[in-house]
């Protein structure tokens, strides 16, 4: 990238996908374009699965769920055949770490019914997993270095998820991370990303879905979704 083009990108704070070469460590060449398409595919997959997962949780709090102890309440996930054991062997900690094969829907449903706040926790985990998958992808493909305010916002979201749904903001941090009116600054340090049913968080679950949708459209090159805000 030429110096003049780099300066323009710094002024605009948007690291446009049309820029060629490298910017802030971000490869915007053909390989970078391919990574953007992969990111869009990943985000769209997460957005396809989220409604089903969320619906199951919400419906189970209203319906009777599975009968206790019924075979239908257990789900056996397929595993690869293992001709011999590999990995850590030979100590009591490893022996006690043997994985369970079946997932017990009934037990999960009972937990959900006993504690109404658990619904919020289940939804948070599912939505956070989608955000983590996308955030890790952006970091792996050096897209997280973009100074686009929404990309920076996503980085702070991922960090909060990895710290028990809690923001970790350094003292003196200058706010450059924003999304649709939501601003991350150092006043958020120690506060929640998503509310827990008692305390309010910065984001609602709908904001997370909107962020994923925005990222898919931005990385897909829809110019109408490129931020017009000043990252500072």
mmCIF file of N, CA and C in Angstrom, residues 62-193:
data_model
loop_
_atom_site.group_PDB
_atom_site.id
_atom_site.type_symbol
_atom_site.label_atom_id
_atom_site.label_comp_id
_atom_site.label_asym_id
_atom_site.label_seq_id
_atom_site.Cartn_x
_atom_site.Cartn_y
_atom_site.Cartn_z
ATOM 1 N N UNK A 62 -41.331 -23.530 28.138
ATOM 2 C CA UNK A 62 -42.787 -23.419 28.088
ATOM 3 C C UNK A 62 -43.462 -24.778 27.956
ATOM 4 N N UNK A 63 -42.812 -25.702 27.239
ATOM 5 C CA UNK A 63 -43.385 -27.036 27.038
ATOM 6 C C UNK A 63 -42.956 -27.972 28.161
ATOM 7 N N UNK A 64 -43.468 -29.185 28.110
ATOM 8 C CA UNK A 64 -43.157 -30.145 29.163
ATOM 9 C C UNK A 64 -41.781 -30.737 29.075
ATOM 10 N N UNK A 65 -41.139 -30.626 27.910
ATOM 11 C CA UNK A 65 -39.812 -31.197 27.760
ATOM 12 C C UNK A 65 -39.882 -32.699 27.628
ATOM 13 N N UNK A 66 -38.753 -33.353 27.828
ATOM 14 C CA UNK A 66 -38.684 -34.797 27.739
ATOM 15 C C UNK A 66 -39.070 -35.431 29.063
ATOM 16 N N UNK A 67 -39.687 -36.587 29.006
ATOM 17 C CA UNK A 67 -40.013 -37.309 30.224
ATOM 18 C C UNK A 67 -38.761 -37.748 30.949
ATOM 19 N N UNK A 68 -38.792 -37.687 32.257
ATOM 20 C CA UNK A 68 -37.618 -38.028 33.045
ATOM 21 C C UNK A 68 -37.206 -39.472 32.809
ATOM 22 N N UNK A 69 -35.922 -39.649 32.479
ATOM 23 C CA UNK A 69 -35.384 -40.984 32.314
ATOM 24 C C UNK A 69 -35.727 -41.644 30.997
ATOM 25 N N UNK A 70 -36.444 -40.969 30.111
ATOM 26 C CA UNK A 70 -36.825 -41.575 28.840
ATOM 27 C C UNK A 70 -35.621 -41.661 27.925
ATOM 28 N N UNK A 71 -35.635 -42.656 27.025
ATOM 29 C CA UNK A 71 -34.536 -42.811 26.084
ATOM 30 C C UNK A 71 -34.424 -41.588 25.179
ATOM 31 N N UNK A 72 -35.587 -40.952 24.916
ATOM 32 C CA UNK A 72 -35.587 -39.789 24.035
ATOM 33 C C UNK A 72 -34.833 -38.613 24.636
ATOM 34 N N UNK A 73 -34.615 -38.630 25.961
ATOM 35 C CA UNK A 73 -33.942 -37.516 26.606
ATOM 36 C C UNK A 73 -32.421 -37.613 26.489
ATOM 37 N N UNK A 74 -31.936 -38.763 26.015
ATOM 38 C CA UNK A 74 -30.498 -38.952 25.866
ATOM 39 C C UNK A 74 -30.114 -38.870 24.393
ATOM 40 N N UNK A 75 -29.061 -38.143 24.123
ATOM 41 C CA UNK A 75 -28.600 -38.003 22.746
ATOM 42 C C UNK A 75 -27.197 -38.557 22.639
ATOM 43 N N UNK A 76 -27.027 -39.554 21.768
ATOM 44 C CA UNK A 76 -25.725 -40.157 21.537
ATOM 45 C C UNK A 76 -25.105 -39.515 20.300
ATOM 46 N N UNK A 77 -24.032 -38.811 20.492
ATOM 47 C CA UNK A 77 -23.334 -38.206 19.366
ATOM 48 C C UNK A 77 -22.307 -39.200 18.821
ATOM 49 N N UNK A 78 -22.190 -39.306 17.494
ATOM 50 C CA UNK A 78 -21.234 -40.267 16.917
ATOM 51 C C UNK A 78 -19.797 -39.900 17.254
ATOM 52 N N UNK A 79 -18.954 -40.918 17.399
ATOM 53 C CA UNK A 79 -17.532 -40.705 17.645
ATOM 54 C C UNK A 79 -16.724 -41.559 16.675
ATOM 55 N N UNK A 80 -15.494 -41.154 16.432
ATOM 56 C CA UNK A 80 -14.610 -41.919 15.573
ATOM 57 C C UNK A 80 -14.211 -43.219 16.270
ATOM 58 N N UNK A 81 -14.032 -44.273 15.468
ATOM 59 C CA UNK A 81 -13.549 -45.540 16.016
ATOM 60 C C UNK A 81 -12.110 -45.359 16.480
ATOM 61 N N UNK A 82 -11.789 -45.951 17.647
ATOM 62 C CA UNK A 82 -10.450 -45.799 18.211
ATOM 63 C C UNK A 82 -9.831 -47.168 18.414
ATOM 64 N N UNK A 83 -8.928 -47.590 17.518
ATOM 65 C CA UNK A 83 -8.298 -48.902 17.671
ATOM 66 C C UNK A 83 -7.441 -49.005 18.931
ATOM 67 N N UNK A 84 -6.905 -47.868 19.392
ATOM 68 C CA UNK A 84 -6.132 -47.857 20.630
ATOM 69 C C UNK A 84 -6.155 -46.446 21.200
ATOM 70 N N UNK A 85 -5.926 -46.343 22.493
ATOM 71 C CA UNK A 85 -5.960 -45.048 23.166
ATOM 72 C C UNK A 85 -4.704 -44.242 22.851
ATOM 73 N N UNK A 86 -4.873 -42.953 22.746
ATOM 74 C CA UNK A 86 -3.750 -42.046 22.564
ATOM 75 C C UNK A 86 -3.878 -40.909 23.567
ATOM 76 N N UNK A 87 -2.880 -40.058 23.598
ATOM 77 C CA UNK A 87 -2.951 -38.892 24.470
ATOM 78 C C UNK A 87 -2.476 -39.205 25.873
ATOM 79 N N UNK A 88 -3.000 -38.461 26.859
ATOM 80 C CA UNK A 88 -2.564 -38.605 28.243
ATOM 81 C C UNK A 88 -3.118 -39.891 28.848
ATOM 82 N N UNK A 89 -2.243 -40.707 29.389
ATOM 83 C CA UNK A 89 -2.639 -41.951 30.050
ATOM 84 C C UNK A 89 -1.783 -42.157 31.290
ATOM 85 N N UNK A 90 -2.283 -43.010 32.184
ATOM 86 C CA UNK A 90 -1.427 -43.484 33.261
ATOM 87 C C UNK A 90 -1.441 -42.696 34.548
ATOM 88 N N UNK A 91 -2.412 -41.786 34.764
ATOM 89 C CA UNK A 91 -2.485 -41.153 36.082
ATOM 90 C C UNK A 91 -3.949 -40.976 36.458
ATOM 91 N N UNK A 92 -4.210 -40.780 37.743
ATOM 92 C CA UNK A 92 -5.574 -40.773 38.255
ATOM 93 C C UNK A 92 -6.389 -39.597 37.717
ATOM 94 N N UNK A 93 -5.729 -38.471 37.467
ATOM 95 C CA UNK A 93 -6.436 -37.310 36.939
ATOM 96 C C UNK A 93 -6.974 -37.618 35.544
ATOM 97 N N UNK A 94 -6.144 -38.246 34.732
ATOM 98 C CA UNK A 94 -6.567 -38.593 33.375
ATOM 99 C C UNK A 94 -7.685 -39.625 33.409
ATOM 100 N N UNK A 95 -7.563 -40.623 34.302
ATOM 101 C CA UNK A 95 -8.599 -41.656 34.398
ATOM 102 C C UNK A 95 -9.954 -41.053 34.760
ATOM 103 N N UNK A 96 -9.942 -40.041 35.619
ATOM 104 C CA UNK A 96 -11.191 -39.402 36.036
ATOM 105 C C UNK A 96 -11.715 -38.400 35.005
ATOM 106 N N UNK A 97 -10.932 -38.155 33.956
ATOM 107 C CA UNK A 97 -11.342 -37.195 32.932
ATOM 108 C C UNK A 97 -12.007 -37.871 31.741
ATOM 109 N N UNK A 98 -12.303 -39.177 31.855
ATOM 110 C CA UNK A 98 -12.941 -39.909 30.759
ATOM 111 C C UNK A 98 -14.262 -39.242 30.384
ATOM 112 N N UNK A 99 -14.452 -39.044 29.081
ATOM 113 C CA UNK A 99 -15.623 -38.305 28.611
ATOM 114 C C UNK A 99 -16.894 -39.137 28.700
ATOM 115 N N UNK A 100 -18.017 -38.468 29.022
ATOM 116 C CA UNK A 100 -19.325 -39.103 28.937
ATOM 117 C C UNK A 100 -19.759 -39.129 27.476
ATOM 118 N N UNK A 101 -20.440 -40.203 27.086
ATOM 119 C CA UNK A 101 -20.833 -40.340 25.685
ATOM 120 C C UNK A 101 -22.151 -39.633 25.398
ATOM 121 N N UNK A 102 -23.105 -39.763 26.308
ATOM 122 C CA UNK A 102 -24.458 -39.260 26.051
ATOM 123 C C UNK A 102 -24.657 -37.863 26.628
ATOM 124 N N UNK A 103 -25.439 -37.061 25.917
ATOM 125 C CA UNK A 103 -25.881 -35.771 26.423
ATOM 126 C C UNK A 103 -27.301 -35.931 26.950
ATOM 127 N N UNK A 104 -27.528 -35.502 28.175
ATOM 128 C CA UNK A 104 -28.815 -35.712 28.830
ATOM 129 C C UNK A 104 -29.680 -34.466 28.704
ATOM 130 N N UNK A 105 -30.636 -34.502 27.768
ATOM 131 C CA UNK A 105 -31.528 -33.363 27.576
ATOM 132 C C UNK A 105 -32.426 -33.161 28.788
ATOM 133 N N UNK A 106 -32.840 -34.259 29.425
ATOM 134 C CA UNK A 106 -33.734 -34.156 30.577
ATOM 135 C C UNK A 106 -33.062 -33.408 31.721
ATOM 136 N N UNK A 107 -31.811 -33.743 31.986
ATOM 137 C CA UNK A 107 -31.082 -33.072 33.063
ATOM 138 C C UNK A 107 -30.924 -31.582 32.771
ATOM 139 N N UNK A 108 -30.608 -31.261 31.505
ATOM 140 C CA UNK A 108 -30.465 -29.859 31.130
ATOM 141 C C UNK A 108 -31.799 -29.128 31.267
ATOM 142 N N UNK A 109 -32.891 -29.815 30.908
ATOM 143 C CA UNK A 109 -34.222 -29.209 31.000
ATOM 144 C C UNK A 109 -34.619 -28.981 32.450
ATOM 145 N N UNK A 110 -34.303 -29.941 33.326
ATOM 146 C CA UNK A 110 -34.623 -29.790 34.747
ATOM 147 C C UNK A 110 -33.872 -28.607 35.345
ATOM 148 N N UNK A 111 -32.604 -28.461 34.951
ATOM 149 C CA UNK A 111 -31.817 -27.319 35.429
ATOM 150 C C UNK A 111 -32.443 -26.013 34.967
ATOM 151 N N UNK A 112 -32.925 -26.009 33.730
ATOM 152 C CA UNK A 112 -33.546 -24.822 33.166
ATOM 153 C C UNK A 112 -34.821 -24.449 33.919
ATOM 154 N N UNK A 113 -35.613 -25.466 34.309
ATOM 155 C CA UNK A 113 -36.875 -25.218 35.007
ATOM 156 C C UNK A 113 -36.676 -24.781 36.457
ATOM 157 N N UNK A 114 -35.639 -25.306 37.104
ATOM 158 C CA UNK A 114 -35.410 -25.004 38.514
ATOM 159 C C UNK A 114 -34.942 -23.571 38.712
ATOM 160 N N UNK A 115 -34.244 -23.038 37.744
ATOM 161 C CA UNK A 115 -33.700 -21.686 37.883
ATOM 162 C C UNK A 115 -34.071 -20.857 36.653
ATOM 163 N N UNK A 116 -35.054 -19.979 36.773
ATOM 164 C CA UNK A 116 -35.494 -19.176 35.625
ATOM 165 C C UNK A 116 -34.367 -18.377 34.984
ATOM 166 N N UNK A 117 -33.370 -17.982 35.782
ATOM 167 C CA UNK A 117 -32.264 -17.207 35.232
ATOM 168 C C UNK A 117 -31.357 -18.056 34.356
ATOM 169 N N UNK A 118 -31.510 -19.393 34.453
ATOM 170 C CA UNK A 118 -30.662 -20.280 33.666
ATOM 171 C C UNK A 118 -30.928 -20.109 32.171
ATOM 172 N N UNK A 119 -32.162 -19.758 31.813
ATOM 173 C CA UNK A 119 -32.485 -19.533 30.405
ATOM 174 C C UNK A 119 -31.583 -18.456 29.823
ATOM 175 N N UNK A 120 -31.423 -17.380 30.571
ATOM 176 C CA UNK A 120 -30.559 -16.292 30.132
ATOM 177 C C UNK A 120 -29.130 -16.783 29.955
ATOM 178 N N UNK A 121 -28.681 -17.642 30.891
ATOM 179 C CA UNK A 121 -27.319 -18.171 30.826
ATOM 180 C C UNK A 121 -27.127 -19.062 29.612
ATOM 181 N N UNK A 122 -28.116 -19.937 29.332
ATOM 182 C CA UNK A 122 -28.034 -20.815 28.170
ATOM 183 C C UNK A 122 -27.953 -20.001 26.878
ATOM 184 N N UNK A 123 -28.820 -18.998 26.771
ATOM 185 C CA UNK A 123 -28.814 -18.162 25.578
ATOM 186 C C UNK A 123 -27.486 -17.428 25.431
ATOM 187 N N UNK A 124 -26.956 -16.953 26.556
ATOM 188 C CA UNK A 124 -25.674 -16.240 26.514
ATOM 189 C C UNK A 124 -24.566 -17.138 25.996
ATOM 190 N N UNK A 125 -24.541 -18.387 26.450
ATOM 191 C CA UNK A 125 -23.494 -19.321 26.016
ATOM 192 C C UNK A 125 -23.580 -19.571 24.518
ATOM 193 N N UNK A 126 -24.792 -19.832 24.013
ATOM 194 C CA UNK A 126 -24.968 -20.124 22.593
ATOM 195 C C UNK A 126 -24.561 -18.931 21.731
ATOM 196 N N UNK A 127 -25.025 -17.753 22.097
ATOM 197 C CA UNK A 127 -24.715 -16.557 21.314
ATOM 198 C C UNK A 127 -23.242 -16.192 21.444
ATOM 199 N N UNK A 128 -22.685 -16.377 22.644
ATOM 200 C CA UNK A 128 -21.260 -16.099 22.846
ATOM 201 C C UNK A 128 -20.400 -17.037 22.012
ATOM 202 N N UNK A 129 -20.816 -18.289 21.885
ATOM 203 C CA UNK A 129 -20.057 -19.242 21.074
ATOM 204 C C UNK A 129 -19.987 -18.798 19.620
ATOM 205 N N UNK A 130 -21.108 -18.278 19.105
ATOM 206 C CA UNK A 130 -21.120 -17.785 17.729
ATOM 207 C C UNK A 130 -20.169 -16.590 17.587
ATOM 208 N N UNK A 131 -20.203 -15.683 18.560
ATOM 209 C CA UNK A 131 -19.316 -14.527 18.528
ATOM 210 C C UNK A 131 -17.852 -14.948 18.635
ATOM 211 N N UNK A 132 -17.576 -15.930 19.488
ATOM 212 C CA UNK A 132 -16.205 -16.423 19.644
ATOM 213 C C UNK A 132 -15.685 -17.035 18.350
ATOM 214 N N UNK A 133 -16.515 -17.836 17.693
ATOM 215 C CA UNK A 133 -16.088 -18.480 16.452
ATOM 216 C C UNK A 133 -15.680 -17.424 15.425
ATOM 217 N N UNK A 134 -16.473 -16.380 15.312
ATOM 218 C CA UNK A 134 -16.178 -15.324 14.351
ATOM 219 C C UNK A 134 -14.971 -14.514 14.805
ATOM 220 N N UNK A 135 -14.899 -14.201 16.101
ATOM 221 C CA UNK A 135 -13.778 -13.425 16.623
ATOM 222 C C UNK A 135 -12.453 -14.137 16.457
ATOM 223 N N UNK A 136 -12.417 -15.437 16.720
ATOM 224 C CA UNK A 136 -11.188 -16.220 16.542
ATOM 225 C C UNK A 136 -10.788 -16.246 15.068
ATOM 226 N N UNK A 137 -11.786 -16.377 14.189
ATOM 227 C CA UNK A 137 -11.494 -16.367 12.750
ATOM 228 C C UNK A 137 -10.847 -15.045 12.349
ATOM 229 N N UNK A 138 -11.415 -13.928 12.795
ATOM 230 C CA UNK A 138 -10.866 -12.623 12.450
ATOM 231 C C UNK A 138 -9.432 -12.474 12.927
ATOM 232 N N UNK A 139 -9.151 -12.968 14.127
ATOM 233 C CA UNK A 139 -7.791 -12.880 14.665
ATOM 234 C C UNK A 139 -6.846 -13.800 13.896
ATOM 235 N N UNK A 140 -7.284 -15.009 13.597
ATOM 236 C CA UNK A 140 -6.449 -15.988 12.888
ATOM 237 C C UNK A 140 -6.056 -15.481 11.507
ATOM 238 N N UNK A 141 -6.962 -14.752 10.859
ATOM 239 C CA UNK A 141 -6.711 -14.253 9.502
ATOM 240 C C UNK A 141 -6.302 -12.784 9.487
ATOM 241 N N UNK A 142 -5.839 -12.295 10.636
ATOM 242 C CA UNK A 142 -5.302 -10.938 10.764
ATOM 243 C C UNK A 142 -6.302 -9.842 10.397
ATOM 244 N N UNK A 143 -7.579 -10.149 10.471
ATOM 245 C CA UNK A 143 -8.588 -9.131 10.207
ATOM 246 C C UNK A 143 -8.896 -8.311 11.453
ATOM 247 N N UNK A 144 -8.578 -8.851 12.617
ATOM 248 C CA UNK A 144 -8.884 -8.153 13.863
ATOM 249 C C UNK A 144 -8.067 -6.876 14.012
ATOM 250 N N UNK A 145 -7.006 -6.733 13.198
ATOM 251 C CA UNK A 145 -6.166 -5.534 13.267
ATOM 252 C C UNK A 145 -6.788 -4.346 12.553
ATOM 253 N N UNK A 146 -7.867 -4.564 11.803
ATOM 254 C CA UNK A 146 -8.523 -3.438 11.136
ATOM 255 C C UNK A 146 -8.986 -2.409 12.162
ATOM 256 N N UNK A 147 -8.884 -1.151 11.804
ATOM 257 C CA UNK A 147 -9.299 -0.096 12.719
ATOM 258 C C UNK A 147 -10.763 0.286 12.539
ATOM 259 N N UNK A 148 -11.484 -0.480 11.759
ATOM 260 C CA UNK A 148 -12.919 -0.264 11.650
ATOM 261 C C UNK A 148 -13.530 -0.315 13.048
ATOM 262 N N UNK A 149 -14.311 0.665 13.451
ATOM 263 C CA UNK A 149 -14.855 0.702 14.817
ATOM 264 C C UNK A 149 -15.603 -0.572 15.209
ATOM 265 N N UNK A 150 -16.345 -1.145 14.253
ATOM 266 C CA UNK A 150 -17.128 -2.344 14.561
ATOM 267 C C UNK A 150 -16.238 -3.571 14.744
ATOM 268 N N UNK A 151 -15.137 -3.638 13.998
ATOM 269 C CA UNK A 151 -14.183 -4.743 14.173
ATOM 270 C C UNK A 151 -13.522 -4.635 15.542
ATOM 271 N N UNK A 152 -13.145 -3.410 15.918
ATOM 272 C CA UNK A 152 -12.564 -3.197 17.240
ATOM 273 C C UNK A 152 -13.573 -3.511 18.345
ATOM 274 N N UNK A 153 -14.817 -3.178 18.100
ATOM 275 C CA UNK A 153 -15.894 -3.503 19.042
ATOM 276 C C UNK A 153 -15.958 -5.020 19.235
ATOM 277 N N UNK A 154 -15.898 -5.748 18.121
ATOM 278 C CA UNK A 154 -15.942 -7.210 18.177
ATOM 279 C C UNK A 154 -14.788 -7.763 19.011
ATOM 280 N N UNK A 155 -13.621 -7.171 18.888
ATOM 281 C CA UNK A 155 -12.460 -7.617 19.659
ATOM 282 C C UNK A 155 -12.707 -7.498 21.163
ATOM 283 N N UNK A 156 -13.286 -6.399 21.589
ATOM 284 C CA UNK A 156 -13.590 -6.215 23.013
ATOM 285 C C UNK A 156 -14.688 -7.182 23.468
ATOM 286 N N UNK A 157 -15.635 -7.450 22.591
ATOM 287 C CA UNK A 157 -16.689 -8.418 22.907
ATOM 288 C C UNK A 157 -16.084 -9.794 23.165
ATOM 289 N N UNK A 158 -15.180 -10.212 22.282
ATOM 290 C CA UNK A 158 -14.528 -11.514 22.432
ATOM 291 C C UNK A 158 -13.732 -11.573 23.735
ATOM 292 N N UNK A 159 -13.003 -10.506 24.040
ATOM 293 C CA UNK A 159 -12.225 -10.469 25.280
ATOM 294 C C UNK A 159 -13.140 -10.589 26.497
ATOM 295 N N UNK A 160 -14.279 -9.911 26.460
ATOM 296 C CA UNK A 160 -15.237 -9.998 27.570
ATOM 297 C C UNK A 160 -15.773 -11.416 27.721
ATOM 298 N N UNK A 161 -16.087 -12.062 26.605
ATOM 299 C CA UNK A 161 -16.585 -13.443 26.659
ATOM 300 C C UNK A 161 -15.553 -14.358 27.294
ATOM 301 N N UNK A 162 -14.288 -14.157 26.960
ATOM 302 C CA UNK A 162 -13.210 -14.992 27.496
ATOM 303 C C UNK A 162 -12.882 -14.666 28.947
ATOM 304 N N UNK A 163 -13.486 -13.607 29.475
ATOM 305 C CA UNK A 163 -13.285 -13.212 30.882
ATOM 306 C C UNK A 163 -14.607 -13.235 31.637
ATOM 307 N N UNK A 164 -15.319 -14.358 31.473
ATOM 308 C CA UNK A 164 -16.560 -14.594 32.221
ATOM 309 C C UNK A 164 -17.599 -13.505 31.985
ATOM 310 N N UNK A 165 -17.757 -13.102 30.701
ATOM 311 C CA UNK A 165 -18.801 -12.149 30.344
ATOM 312 C C UNK A 165 -18.546 -10.771 30.955
ATOM 313 N N UNK A 166 -17.264 -10.464 31.189
ATOM 314 C CA UNK A 166 -16.911 -9.231 31.890
ATOM 315 C C UNK A 166 -15.861 -8.449 31.105
ATOM 316 N N UNK A 167 -16.086 -7.149 30.958
ATOM 317 C CA UNK A 167 -15.144 -6.310 30.217
ATOM 318 C C UNK A 167 -13.842 -6.118 30.990
ATOM 319 N N UNK A 168 -12.744 -6.160 30.249
ATOM 320 C CA UNK A 168 -11.423 -5.849 30.778
ATOM 321 C C UNK A 168 -10.848 -4.729 29.918
ATOM 322 N N UNK A 169 -10.948 -3.500 30.400
ATOM 323 C CA UNK A 169 -10.516 -2.329 29.641
ATOM 324 C C UNK A 169 -9.355 -1.658 30.366
ATOM 325 N N UNK A 170 -8.268 -1.418 29.655
ATOM 326 C CA UNK A 170 -7.106 -0.798 30.264
ATOM 327 C C UNK A 170 -7.386 0.664 30.617
ATOM 328 N N UNK A 171 -6.780 1.108 31.718
ATOM 329 C CA UNK A 171 -6.908 2.502 32.126
ATOM 330 C C UNK A 171 -6.334 3.407 31.047
ATOM 331 N N UNK A 172 -7.052 4.448 30.720
ATOM 332 C CA UNK A 172 -6.578 5.380 29.703
ATOM 333 C C UNK A 172 -6.948 5.005 28.288
ATOM 334 N N UNK A 173 -7.698 3.906 28.137
ATOM 335 C CA UNK A 173 -8.097 3.485 26.790
ATOM 336 C C UNK A 173 -8.960 4.561 26.135
ATOM 337 N N UNK A 174 -8.575 4.939 24.915
ATOM 338 C CA UNK A 174 -9.348 5.930 24.164
ATOM 339 C C UNK A 174 -10.383 5.196 23.319
ATOM 340 N N UNK A 175 -11.664 5.545 23.453
ATOM 341 C CA UNK A 175 -12.715 4.798 22.768
ATOM 342 C C UNK A 175 -12.632 4.898 21.247
ATOM 343 N N UNK A 176 -12.356 3.761 20.610
ATOM 344 C CA UNK A 176 -12.405 3.690 19.153
ATOM 345 C C UNK A 176 -13.336 2.553 18.727
ATOM 346 N N UNK A 177 -13.868 1.810 19.699
ATOM 347 C CA UNK A 177 -14.707 0.652 19.408
ATOM 348 C C UNK A 177 -16.174 1.016 19.588
ATOM 349 N N UNK A 178 -16.913 1.017 18.489
ATOM 350 C CA UNK A 178 -18.330 1.356 18.551
ATOM 351 C C UNK A 178 -19.119 0.458 17.609
ATOM 352 N N UNK A 179 -20.389 0.291 17.932
ATOM 353 C CA UNK A 179 -21.299 -0.406 17.034
ATOM 354 C C UNK A 179 -22.718 0.096 17.265
ATOM 355 N N UNK A 180 -23.291 0.702 16.252
ATOM 356 C CA UNK A 180 -24.704 1.091 16.250
ATOM 357 C C UNK A 180 -25.111 1.826 17.527
ATOM 358 N N UNK A 181 -24.305 2.797 17.918
ATOM 359 C CA UNK A 181 -24.623 3.609 19.096
ATOM 360 C C UNK A 181 -24.041 3.087 20.398
ATOM 361 N N UNK A 182 -23.525 1.864 20.393
ATOM 362 C CA UNK A 182 -22.881 1.299 21.580
ATOM 363 C C UNK A 182 -21.396 1.663 21.545
ATOM 364 N N UNK A 183 -20.884 2.205 22.645
ATOM 365 C CA UNK A 183 -19.492 2.656 22.705
ATOM 366 C C UNK A 183 -18.779 1.951 23.849
ATOM 367 N N UNK A 184 -17.578 1.462 23.566
ATOM 368 C CA UNK A 184 -16.772 0.820 24.599
ATOM 369 C C UNK A 184 -15.694 1.794 25.054
ATOM 370 N N UNK A 185 -15.696 2.120 26.341
ATOM 371 C CA UNK A 185 -14.642 2.946 26.920
ATOM 372 C C UNK A 185 -14.247 2.346 28.268
ATOM 373 N N UNK A 186 -13.264 2.973 28.935
ATOM 374 C CA UNK A 186 -12.730 2.360 30.161
ATOM 375 C C UNK A 186 -13.711 2.406 31.334
ATOM 376 N N UNK A 187 -14.826 3.113 31.195
ATOM 377 C CA UNK A 187 -15.833 3.085 32.262
ATOM 378 C C UNK A 187 -16.530 1.721 32.339
ATOM 379 N N UNK A 188 -16.383 0.921 31.287
ATOM 380 C CA UNK A 188 -17.015 -0.402 31.260
ATOM 381 C C UNK A 188 -16.180 -1.467 31.969
ATOM 382 N N UNK A 189 -14.977 -1.143 32.374
ATOM 383 C CA UNK A 189 -14.107 -2.138 33.023
ATOM 384 C C UNK A 189 -14.813 -2.781 34.221
ATOM 385 N N UNK A 190 -14.904 -4.103 34.195
ATOM 386 C CA UNK A 190 -15.537 -4.833 35.287
ATOM 387 C C UNK A 190 -17.036 -5.005 35.141
ATOM 388 N N UNK A 191 -17.631 -4.384 34.131
ATOM 389 C CA UNK A 191 -19.072 -4.520 33.926
ATOM 390 C C UNK A 191 -19.370 -5.677 32.978
ATOM 391 N N UNK A 192 -20.645 -6.033 32.867
ATOM 392 C CA UNK A 192 -21.041 -7.197 32.087
ATOM 393 C C UNK A 192 -21.232 -6.861 30.612
ATOM 394 N N UNK A 193 -20.883 -7.826 29.769
ATOM 395 C CA UNK A 193 -21.180 -7.717 28.343
ATOM 396 C C UNK A 193 -22.671 -7.927 28.117
#
